[in-house]
């Protein structure tokens, strides 16, 4: 129970920081508007007919998965920010387990990421993406799984970085290729073999495909949009989560005490 | 009762280091003592404190805090210590109270609630009482970034004491504070020692802050160069001197040589007492003196001479 309280306090701090940052709040509304209204709308008008599926729904699910995954992963880098501005000392000298610190950070960044995707869902409903209450309800566990996956991935990346400047460079290097390999805004049903291999290694691919599996379920477009069954996506994500989490936490704890 | 702090042959070499940052340091601190770890910048003070507070692993040696081993029982050690870091470790995005609440929950004192009003009454009383004691009052609810440097330090001390630690580590606690804030802070720490049986371990290079300590340990380049009560360190390191002069300097010089007293001539005679009292020496000299003055070193004199000697 004390560890759960500590996890809640660490998560609550992250959420409070997000709510108090006007820049991030504005971005959380403007970004979905640009991506769904402008990009999704334009793609639907120009390519929707020939692709044979709803491009607004395709773009919505792409950015939904990407935001959940990437926001949580990048949020983990605030552990490094804390280390740089000395707040981390306060956390690390406390009797809280290092694992609780990591879980608290992932839980906090999950809450932040979910807050960020609420405008996405509202814009999608406004643009008549066929989302039923059941779809929205199913998107909640999908969102949680996507965030946990992002958190574990971010934790692993964190161990390769020395400061926040390096973190930004590494994040750009790691996430940008995944936008294309995971089919964020363009279908990846057909890829040359080497890109297909890289695509299979991209965690973001499974996150986005899982979201599409939910949103497009029961539609005639399902087979043209969704690559793997939700069960397969969940199994791959669960396996990746365990590997990234165990390796990332072990490296993180070791790095914090064995300088 | 186990010593509050027990350090044996502590060695720390950083992963990319070519020399030991801490090189065979040993000392004990009894419960309730005020212990000062002195040394110039880079001497290994913060590294030692970091190991003692479990935020840094050691290379070899043993360290126990309140009887708990810092490696095997890190969690128990963390419950026994409070620390005021060299660099402020407050979250500037939160209010003072939110920083305290975060700490109180991490130290398992109270369950987490997202707002102050929902926190247990015991917590709210404790925060208000501590805020009043250090003169923060309602300022404790303001965002930390709007508080002065002195206020922030006090806030860190309130936070560090919330869980009633047996050992309070103060790592250069007055760095960056103006004179008034520094004096105010030390008064608060003195009052605190009167009220609680708390062991204080201070690291500083401000010698005046260590004059009140029960014991001081001077380290340089990772090694202990002197340890003991401030007056013992002074006696050990710097001789008391007697400054004398006489109309017949040649006779006085001959007499000092005959008495086998070491001395320098610097416009007058500066005689090292070598354990004798000034009275004994003056009586032995037997010459009519035209000047008589004793000089007792401050801890700072001892410290500076010691470090100068190390460099030589």
Coordinates of C-alpha atoms in Angstrom, one line a residue:
Chain A
X1 CA 0.0 0.0 0.0
X2 CA 2.7 2.6 0.8
X3 CA 4.3 1.8 -2.5
X4 CA 1.0 2.4 -4.3
X5 CA 0.7 5.8 -2.5
X6 CA 4.2 6.6 -3.7
X7 CA 3.3 5.6 -7.3
X8 CA 0.2 7.8 -7.1
X9 CA 2.2 10.8 -5.8
X10 CA 4.8 10.4 -8.6
X11 CA 2.0 10.1 -11.2
X12 CA 0.0 12.9 -9.7
X13 CA 3.0 15.2 -9.9
X14 CA 3.4 14.6 -13.6
X15 CA -0.3 15.2 -14.2
X16 CA -0.1 18.5 -12.2
X17 CA 2.8 19.7 -14.3
X18 CA 0.9 19.0 -17.5
X19 CA -2.2 20.8 -16.3
X20 CA -0.1 23.8 -15.2
X21 CA 1.7 24.1 -18.6
X22 CA -0.4 26.3 -20.9
X23 CA 1.9 25.6 -23.8
X24 CA 1.3 21.8 -23.6
X25 CA -2.5 22.3 -23.1
X26 CA -2.8 24.5 -26.2
X27 CA -0.7 22.0 -28.2
X28 CA -2.9 19.2 -27.0
X29 CA -5.9 20.9 -28.8
X30 CA -4.1 22.4 -31.8
X31 CA -2.2 19.3 -32.8
X32 CA -5.2 17.0 -33.2
X33 CA -7.0 19.8 -35.1
X34 CA -4.2 20.1 -37.6
X35 CA -3.7 16.4 -38.0
X36 CA -7.3 15.3 -38.2
X37 CA -9.1 18.3 -39.7
X38 CA -6.3 19.4 -42.1
X39 CA -4.2 16.4 -42.8
X40 CA -6.9 13.7 -42.5
X41 CA -9.5 15.8 -44.3
X42 CA -7.1 16.5 -47.2
X43 CA -6.1 12.9 -47.5
X44 CA -9.7 11.8 -47.5
X45 CA -10.7 14.2 -50.2
X46 CA -7.7 13.3 -52.5
X47 CA -7.0 9.6 -51.7
X48 CA -10.0 8.3 -49.8
X49 CA -11.9 7.2 -53.0
X50 CA -9.0 5.3 -54.5
X51 CA -7.8 3.7 -51.2
X52 CA -11.2 2.3 -50.5
X53 CA -11.3 3.3 -46.8
X54 CA -12.0 6.3 -44.6
X55 CA -8.8 8.3 -44.4
X56 CA -10.0 10.4 -41.6
X57 CA -10.5 7.3 -39.5
X58 CA -7.2 6.0 -40.7
X59 CA -5.4 9.2 -39.7
X60 CA -7.2 9.4 -36.4
X61 CA -6.2 6.0 -35.3
X62 CA -2.6 6.6 -36.5
X63 CA -2.2 9.8 -34.5
X64 CA -4.1 8.3 -31.5
X65 CA -1.7 5.4 -31.3
X66 CA 1.4 7.5 -32.0
X67 CA 0.4 10.2 -29.4
X68 CA -0.2 7.6 -26.7
X69 CA 3.0 5.7 -27.4
X70 CA 5.3 8.6 -28.1
X71 CA 4.0 11.0 -25.4
X72 CA 4.6 8.4 -22.7
X73 CA 8.0 7.4 -24.1
X74 CA 9.2 11.0 -24.3
X75 CA 7.6 11.8 -20.9
X76 CA 10.0 9.3 -19.3
X77 CA 12.8 11.5 -20.3
X78 CA 11.6 13.9 -17.5
X79 CA 13.4 11.5 -15.2
X80 CA 16.6 12.8 -16.8
X81 CA 15.3 16.4 -16.6
X82 CA 14.8 15.8 -12.8
X83 CA 18.3 14.4 -12.5
X84 CA 19.7 17.5 -14.3
X85 CA 17.8 20.0 -12.1
X86 CA 18.5 18.0 -8.9
X87 CA 14.9 17.0 -8.1
X88 CA 15.8 13.4 -8.7
X89 CA 18.0 13.4 -5.6
X90 CA 14.9 14.0 -3.5
X91 CA 13.2 11.0 -5.1
X92 CA 16.2 8.7 -5.0
X93 CA 17.1 9.3 -1.3
X94 CA 13.5 8.4 -0.3
X95 CA 12.7 4.8 0.9
X96 CA 10.6 4.1 -2.2
X97 CA 11.6 1.2 -4.4
X98 CA 13.3 2.1 -7.7
X99 CA 10.7 0.0 -9.4
X100 CA 7.9 2.1 -7.9
X101 CA 9.6 5.2 -9.2
X102 CA 9.6 3.8 -12.7
X103 CA 6.0 2.6 -12.4
X104 CA 5.0 6.0 -11.0
X105 CA 6.6 7.8 -13.9
X106 CA 4.9 5.5 -16.5
X107 CA 1.5 5.9 -14.7
X108 CA 1.9 9.7 -14.6
X109 CA 2.9 9.9 -18.3
X110 CA 0.0 7.5 -19.2
X111 CA -2.4 10.0 -17.6
X112 CA -0.8 12.8 -19.4
X113 CA -1.0 11.0 -22.7
X114 CA -4.6 10.0 -22.2
X115 CA -5.5 13.7 -21.5
X116 CA -3.8 14.6 -24.7
X117 CA -5.8 12.1 -26.8
X118 CA -9.2 13.3 -25.5
X119 CA -9.3 16.2 -28.1
X120 CA -8.4 13.6 -30.8
X121 CA -11.5 11.5 -30.0
X122 CA -13.7 14.6 -29.8
X123 CA -12.5 15.9 -33.2
X124 CA -13.0 12.4 -34.7
X125 CA -16.6 12.3 -33.4
X126 CA -17.1 15.8 -34.9
X127 CA -15.8 14.5 -38.3
X128 CA -18.2 11.6 -38.1
X129 CA -15.6 8.8 -37.7
X130 CA -18.0 6.0 -36.8
X131 CA -17.1 5.6 -33.1
X132 CA -19.8 3.8 -31.0
X133 CA -19.7 3.9 -27.2
X134 CA -18.4 0.3 -27.4
X135 CA -15.5 1.5 -29.5
X136 CA -14.7 4.3 -27.1
X137 CA -14.9 1.8 -24.1
X138 CA -12.6 -0.6 -25.9
X139 CA -10.1 2.2 -26.7
X140 CA -9.5 2.7 -23.0
X141 CA -7.6 -0.6 -22.4
X142 CA -6.0 -0.1 -25.8
X143 CA -4.8 3.3 -24.7
X144 CA -3.5 1.9 -21.4
X145 CA -1.6 -0.9 -23.2
X146 CA -0.2 1.6 -25.7
X147 CA 1.0 3.9 -23.0
X148 CA 2.6 1.2 -20.9
X149 CA 4.4 0.0 -24.1
X150 CA 5.6 3.6 -24.8
X151 CA 6.7 3.9 -21.1
X152 CA 8.7 0.7 -21.3
X153 CA 10.3 1.7 -24.6
X154 CA 11.1 5.2 -23.2
X155 CA 12.7 3.7 -20.2
X156 CA 15.0 1.6 -22.3
X157 CA 15.9 4.6 -24.4
X158 CA 16.5 6.6 -21.3
X159 CA 19.5 4.5 -20.5
X160 CA 21.2 5.4 -23.8
X161 CA 21.1 9.2 -23.0
X162 CA 23.3 11.4 -21.1
X163 CA 21.3 14.6 -21.0
X164 CA 18.0 16.1 -22.3
X165 CA 19.7 17.5 -25.5
X166 CA 20.9 14.0 -26.3
X167 CA 17.4 12.7 -25.5
X168 CA 15.8 15.0 -28.1
X169 CA 18.3 13.9 -30.7
X170 CA 17.8 10.2 -30.0
X171 CA 14.0 10.5 -29.8
X172 CA 13.9 12.2 -33.3
X173 CA 16.2 9.5 -34.6
X174 CA 14.0 6.7 -33.1
X175 CA 10.5 8.0 -33.7
X176 CA 10.7 9.6 -37.2
X177 CA 11.3 6.4 -39.1
X178 CA 8.6 4.6 -37.1
X179 CA 6.0 7.1 -38.5
X180 CA 6.5 5.5 -41.9
X181 CA 7.3 2.0 -40.8
X182 CA 4.2 1.9 -38.5
X183 CA 1.8 3.3 -41.2
X184 CA 1.0 6.4 -39.3
X185 CA -0.6 8.2 -42.2
X186 CA 0.2 5.9 -45.2
X187 CA -0.8 2.3 -45.6
X188 CA 2.0 -0.3 -45.2
X189 CA 0.2 -3.4 -46.6
X190 CA 2.9 -3.6 -49.3
X191 CA 6.5 -3.0 -48.5
X192 CA 9.9 -4.1 -49.9
X193 CA 11.2 -7.0 -47.7
X194 CA 13.9 -4.9 -45.9
X195 CA 11.3 -2.3 -44.9
X196 CA 8.9 -5.1 -43.9
X197 CA 11.5 -6.4 -41.5
X198 CA 12.1 -3.0 -40.0
X199 CA 8.3 -2.4 -39.8
X200 CA 7.9 -5.7 -37.8
X201 CA 10.5 -4.4 -35.3
X202 CA 8.7 -1.1 -34.8
X203 CA 6.7 -1.2 -31.5
X204 CA 4.6 1.8 -32.8
X205 CA 3.3 -0.4 -35.6
X206 CA 1.5 -2.8 -33.2
X207 CA 0.1 0.1 -31.1
X208 CA -1.4 1.8 -34.2
X209 CA -2.7 -1.5 -35.7
X210 CA -4.4 -2.4 -32.4
X211 CA -6.2 1.0 -32.3
X212 CA -7.3 0.4 -36.0
X213 CA -8.4 -3.1 -35.1
X214 CA -10.8 -1.6 -32.6
X215 CA -12.1 1.4 -34.6
X216 CA -12.5 -0.4 -37.9
X217 CA -14.0 -3.6 -36.3
X218 CA -17.2 -4.6 -38.0
X219 CA -16.6 -2.4 -41.0
X220 CA -16.1 -3.6 -44.6
X221 CA -12.8 -1.7 -44.7
X222 CA -11.3 -3.8 -41.8
X223 CA -9.2 -6.2 -44.0
X224 CA -7.8 -3.3 -46.1
X225 CA -6.8 -1.3 -43.0
X226 CA -5.8 -3.7 -40.2
X227 CA -2.6 -5.8 -40.6
X228 CA -2.8 -8.2 -37.7
X229 CA -5.6 -9.5 -35.4
X230 CA -6.0 -7.6 -32.1
X231 CA -5.0 -10.8 -30.3
X232 CA -1.7 -11.0 -32.2
X233 CA -1.0 -7.3 -31.6
X234 CA -1.7 -7.6 -27.9
X235 CA 0.5 -10.7 -27.6
X236 CA 3.4 -8.9 -29.4
X237 CA 3.0 -5.8 -27.3
X238 CA 2.8 -7.8 -24.1
X239 CA 6.1 -9.6 -25.0
X240 CA 7.8 -6.4 -26.0
X241 CA 6.6 -4.7 -22.8
X242 CA 8.0 -7.4 -20.6
X243 CA 11.4 -7.4 -22.3
X244 CA 11.7 -3.6 -22.5
X245 CA 10.5 -3.1 -18.9
X246 CA 12.8 -5.7 -17.3
X247 CA 15.9 -4.6 -19.3
X248 CA 15.1 -0.9 -18.9
X249 CA 14.4 -1.0 -15.2
X250 CA 17.5 -3.1 -14.5
X251 CA 19.7 -0.7 -16.5
X252 CA 18.1 2.3 -14.9
X253 CA 18.6 1.1 -11.3
X254 CA 22.1 0.1 -12.1
X255 CA 22.9 3.4 -13.7
X256 CA 21.5 5.5 -10.8
X257 CA 23.7 3.8 -8.2
X258 CA 26.8 2.7 -10.1
X259 CA 28.1 5.9 -11.4
Chain B
X1 CA 23.6 1.8 20.9
X2 CA 25.1 1.7 17.4
X3 CA 26.8 4.9 16.3
X4 CA 24.6 7.1 14.1
X5 CA 27.2 6.9 11.4
X6 CA 29.9 4.3 11.0
X7 CA 32.3 4.6 8.0
X8 CA 35.1 2.0 7.5
X9 CA 37.8 2.2 4.8
X10 CA 35.4 3.8 2.3
X11 CA 36.7 3.9 -1.2
X12 CA 34.9 5.3 -4.3
X13 CA 36.2 5.4 -7.8
X14 CA 33.8 6.6 -10.5
X15 CA 33.4 4.5 -13.5
X16 CA 35.4 6.8 -15.7
X17 CA 37.7 8.0 -13.0
X18 CA 41.5 7.4 -12.9
X19 CA 41.9 8.2 -9.2
X20 CA 39.8 7.4 -6.1
X21 CA 37.3 10.3 -5.3
X22 CA 37.2 8.9 -1.8
X23 CA 40.3 7.0 -0.7
X24 CA 40.1 4.9 2.5
X25 CA 38.0 7.2 4.7
X26 CA 37.0 6.0 8.2
X27 CA 35.1 7.9 10.9
X28 CA 32.3 7.4 13.5
X29 CA 29.6 9.8 14.6
X30 CA 27.7 9.2 17.8
X31 CA 23.9 9.8 18.1
X32 CA 23.1 13.5 18.8
X33 CA 26.5 14.8 17.6
X34 CA 27.1 17.7 15.3
X35 CA 29.7 16.4 12.9
X36 CA 31.3 18.5 10.2
X37 CA 33.0 17.2 7.1
X38 CA 35.4 19.9 5.9
X39 CA 37.4 20.1 2.8
X40 CA 38.1 22.2 -0.3
X41 CA 36.0 21.9 -3.5
X42 CA 36.6 18.5 -5.0
X43 CA 37.9 16.9 -1.7
X44 CA 35.3 14.1 -1.8
X45 CA 32.7 15.5 0.6
X46 CA 29.6 15.3 -1.6
X47 CA 30.7 11.9 -2.9
X48 CA 30.9 10.7 0.7
X49 CA 27.5 12.2 1.6
X50 CA 26.0 10.6 -1.5
X51 CA 27.2 7.2 -0.5
X52 CA 26.1 7.7 3.1
X53 CA 22.6 8.6 1.8
X54 CA 22.5 5.6 -0.6
X55 CA 22.2 7.7 -3.8
X56 CA 25.7 6.5 -4.9
X57 CA 27.2 3.0 -4.8
X58 CA 30.6 2.5 -3.1
X59 CA 33.6 0.7 -4.5
X60 CA 34.8 -0.9 -1.3
X61 CA 34.5 -0.5 2.5
X62 CA 31.5 -0.5 4.8
X63 CA 29.1 2.2 5.8
X64 CA 26.4 1.9 8.4
X65 CA 23.7 4.4 9.3
X66 CA 21.9 3.8 12.6
X67 CA 23.2 0.3 12.4
X68 CA 21.9 -0.4 8.9
X69 CA 24.3 -1.2 6.1
X70 CA 23.9 1.2 3.2
X71 CA 24.3 -1.5 0.6
X72 CA 22.3 -4.3 2.0
X73 CA 19.7 -2.3 3.9
X74 CA 19.4 0.8 1.7
X75 CA 15.7 1.2 2.3
X76 CA 16.0 1.1 6.1
X77 CA 18.9 3.7 5.8
X78 CA 16.7 6.0 3.7
X79 CA 14.0 6.0 6.4
X80 CA 16.6 7.1 9.0
X81 CA 18.1 10.0 7.1
X82 CA 17.1 13.4 6.0
X83 CA 19.2 15.4 3.6
X84 CA 19.4 19.0 2.5
X85 CA 21.3 18.9 -0.8
X86 CA 24.0 21.2 -2.0
X87 CA 21.8 22.2 -4.9
X88 CA 18.1 23.0 -4.2
X89 CA 16.1 19.9 -5.0
X90 CA 12.6 21.4 -5.0
X91 CA 10.2 21.1 -7.9
X92 CA 9.7 24.6 -9.2
X93 CA 6.4 23.7 -10.8
X94 CA 4.8 22.8 -7.5
X95 CA 4.0 24.9 -4.5
X96 CA 6.0 24.6 -1.3
X97 CA 3.2 22.5 0.3
X98 CA 3.0 20.2 -2.7
X99 CA 6.7 19.6 -2.5
X100 CA 6.3 18.7 1.2
X101 CA 3.3 16.5 0.5
X102 CA 5.3 14.6 -2.2
X103 CA 8.0 14.0 0.3
X104 CA 5.6 12.9 3.1
X105 CA 4.0 10.3 0.9
X106 CA 7.3 9.0 -0.4
X107 CA 8.4 8.5 3.2
X108 CA 5.1 6.6 3.9
X109 CA 3.9 9.2 6.5
X110 CA 0.5 9.8 4.9
X111 CA -1.6 8.4 2.1
X112 CA -1.5 10.4 -1.1
X113 CA -4.4 12.8 -1.9
X114 CA -4.3 15.1 -4.9
X115 CA -5.2 18.2 -3.0
X116 CA -4.2 19.7 0.4
X117 CA -7.7 19.8 1.8
X118 CA -8.1 16.1 1.3
X119 CA -4.9 15.2 3.2
X120 CA -5.3 13.9 6.7
X121 CA -5.7 16.4 9.5
X122 CA -2.3 15.3 11.1
X123 CA -0.5 16.2 7.9
X124 CA -2.2 19.6 7.7
X125 CA -1.3 20.4 11.3
X126 CA 2.3 19.3 10.8
X127 CA 2.8 21.5 7.7
X128 CA 1.2 24.5 9.3
X129 CA 3.3 24.1 12.5
X130 CA 6.6 23.6 10.7
X131 CA 5.8 26.5 8.3
X132 CA 5.2 28.8 11.3
X133 CA 8.3 27.6 13.1
X134 CA 10.6 28.6 10.2
X135 CA 8.7 31.7 9.5
X136 CA 7.2 30.6 6.2
X137 CA 3.6 30.9 7.3
X138 CA 1.1 31.0 4.4
X139 CA 4.0 31.4 1.9
X140 CA 4.3 27.6 2.0
X141 CA 1.3 27.5 -0.3
X142 CA 3.0 29.7 -2.9
X143 CA 4.7 28.3 -6.0
X144 CA 8.3 27.6 -5.1
X145 CA 9.6 29.7 -7.9
X146 CA 8.1 32.8 -6.2
X147 CA 10.0 32.1 -2.9
X148 CA 13.4 33.7 -2.1
X149 CA 16.6 31.5 -1.8
X150 CA 16.4 31.6 2.0
X151 CA 12.7 30.6 2.0
X152 CA 13.5 27.7 -0.3
X153 CA 16.3 26.5 2.0
X154 CA 13.9 26.6 4.9
X155 CA 11.3 24.7 2.9
X156 CA 13.9 22.0 2.2
X157 CA 14.6 21.7 5.9
X158 CA 10.9 21.4 6.8
X159 CA 10.7 18.8 4.1
X160 CA 13.8 17.0 5.3
X161 CA 12.4 16.8 8.9
X162 CA 8.9 15.7 8.1
X163 CA 9.8 12.0 8.7
X164 CA 11.7 12.7 11.9
X165 CA 15.1 11.4 10.7
X166 CA 17.8 10.3 13.2
X167 CA 20.5 11.7 11.0
X168 CA 20.2 15.0 9.1
X169 CA 22.8 15.5 6.3
X170 CA 23.4 19.1 5.4
X171 CA 25.5 19.3 2.2
X172 CA 26.8 22.9 1.9
X173 CA 23.3 24.1 3.1
X174 CA 24.1 27.8 3.0
X175 CA 25.6 28.0 -0.5
X176 CA 23.9 30.7 -2.5
X177 CA 22.4 32.4 0.6
X178 CA 22.9 36.0 1.7
X179 CA 24.4 36.7 5.1
X180 CA 21.1 37.4 6.8
X181 CA 19.5 34.2 5.4
X182 CA 22.6 32.2 6.4
X183 CA 22.5 33.5 10.0
X184 CA 18.8 32.8 10.2
X185 CA 19.2 29.3 8.9
X186 CA 21.9 28.5 11.4
X187 CA 19.9 29.8 14.3
X188 CA 17.1 27.5 13.2
X189 CA 19.4 24.5 13.1
X190 CA 20.8 25.4 16.6
X191 CA 17.2 25.6 17.9
X192 CA 16.4 22.3 16.2
X193 CA 19.4 20.6 18.0
X194 CA 18.1 21.8 21.3
X195 CA 14.6 20.4 20.6
X196 CA 15.5 17.0 19.1
X197 CA 18.1 14.4 19.7
X198 CA 19.2 14.6 16.1
X199 CA 22.6 13.8 14.6
X200 CA 23.8 16.4 12.1
X201 CA 26.4 15.7 9.5
X202 CA 27.4 18.9 7.8
X203 CA 29.7 19.3 4.8
X204 CA 31.0 22.7 4.2
X205 CA 34.0 24.7 3.1
X206 CA 32.8 27.6 5.3
X207 CA 35.0 27.1 8.3
X208 CA 33.0 29.4 10.6
X209 CA 30.0 27.0 10.2
X210 CA 32.1 24.1 11.6
X211 CA 33.3 26.0 14.7
X212 CA 30.2 24.9 16.7
X213 CA 30.6 21.2 15.7
X214 CA 31.3 18.5 18.3
X215 CA 33.7 16.9 15.9
X216 CA 35.3 17.9 12.6
X217 CA 36.8 15.7 9.9
X218 CA 39.0 17.4 7.4
X219 CA 39.3 15.6 4.1
X220 CA 41.4 16.5 1.1
X221 CA 41.8 14.6 -2.2
X222 CA 39.6 11.8 -0.8
X223 CA 41.6 11.2 2.4
X224 CA 41.1 12.1 6.0
X225 CA 43.8 14.6 7.0
X226 CA 42.6 15.4 10.5
X227 CA 39.7 14.4 12.8
X228 CA 38.6 15.4 16.3
X229 CA 36.9 18.1 18.3
X230 CA 37.6 21.6 16.8
X231 CA 40.0 22.5 19.6
X232 CA 41.8 19.2 19.2
X233 CA 42.2 19.7 15.5
X234 CA 43.5 23.2 16.2
X235 CA 46.0 21.9 18.8
X236 CA 47.0 19.1 16.5
X237 CA 47.5 21.3 13.5
X238 CA 48.5 24.7 14.6
X239 CA 50.7 25.6 17.6
X240 CA 49.7 28.4 19.9
X241 CA 52.3 31.1 19.5
X242 CA 53.8 33.7 21.8
X243 CA 54.8 37.1 20.3
X244 CA 57.6 38.7 22.3
X245 CA 60.3 41.3 21.9
X246 CA 63.0 42.8 24.2
X247 CA 65.4 45.7 24.1
X248 CA 68.3 43.3 24.1
X249 CA 67.3 41.1 21.2
X250 CA 70.6 39.2 21.1
X251 CA 70.2 38.1 24.7
X252 CA 66.6 37.1 24.2
X253 CA 67.6 35.0 21.1
X254 CA 70.3 33.2 23.1
X255 CA 67.8 32.5 25.9
X256 CA 65.2 31.0 23.5
X257 CA 67.9 28.8 21.9
X258 CA 69.0 27.7 25.4
X259 CA 65.4 26.8 26.3
X260 CA 65.1 24.8 23.0
X261 CA 62.0 26.8 22.0
X262 CA 61.4 26.9 18.3
X263 CA 60.9 30.5 17.1
X264 CA 60.8 32.8 14.0
X265 CA 61.9 36.4 13.8
X266 CA 59.4 38.7 12.1
X267 CA 60.2 42.2 13.4
X268 CA 59.8 40.5 16.8
X269 CA 60.1 36.9 18.1
X270 CA 57.3 34.4 17.3
X271 CA 57.7 31.5 19.7
X272 CA 55.8 28.2 19.2
X273 CA 54.7 27.0 22.7
X274 CA 55.1 23.3 22.0
X275 CA 52.7 22.3 24.7
X276 CA 54.0 24.7 27.3
X277 CA 51.9 27.6 28.6
X278 CA 52.7 31.2 27.8
X279 CA 53.2 31.9 31.5
X280 CA 55.9 29.2 31.8
X281 CA 57.8 30.5 28.8
X282 CA 57.6 34.1 29.9
X283 CA 58.9 33.1 33.4
X284 CA 61.8 31.1 31.8
X285 CA 62.9 33.9 29.5
X286 CA 63.9 36.2 32.4
X287 CA 64.5 39.1 30.1
X288 CA 62.6 42.5 30.4
X289 CA 60.1 42.3 27.6
X290 CA 59.0 45.2 25.5
X291 CA 56.2 43.2 23.8
X292 CA 54.0 40.3 24.9
X293 CA 51.1 38.8 23.0
X294 CA 49.7 35.3 22.6
X295 CA 48.0 34.1 19.5
X296 CA 45.5 31.2 19.3
X297 CA 44.6 29.8 15.9
X298 CA 41.1 29.7 14.6
X299 CA 39.9 26.5 13.0
X300 CA 40.2 28.3 9.7
X301 CA 43.9 29.0 10.4
X302 CA 44.4 25.3 11.1
X303 CA 42.4 24.3 8.0
X304 CA 44.3 26.7 5.7
X305 CA 47.7 25.8 7.0
X306 CA 46.8 22.1 6.7
X307 CA 45.7 22.5 3.1
X308 CA 48.8 24.7 2.3
X309 CA 51.0 21.9 3.8
X310 CA 49.2 19.3 1.6
X311 CA 49.9 21.4 -1.5
X312 CA 53.6 21.9 -0.6

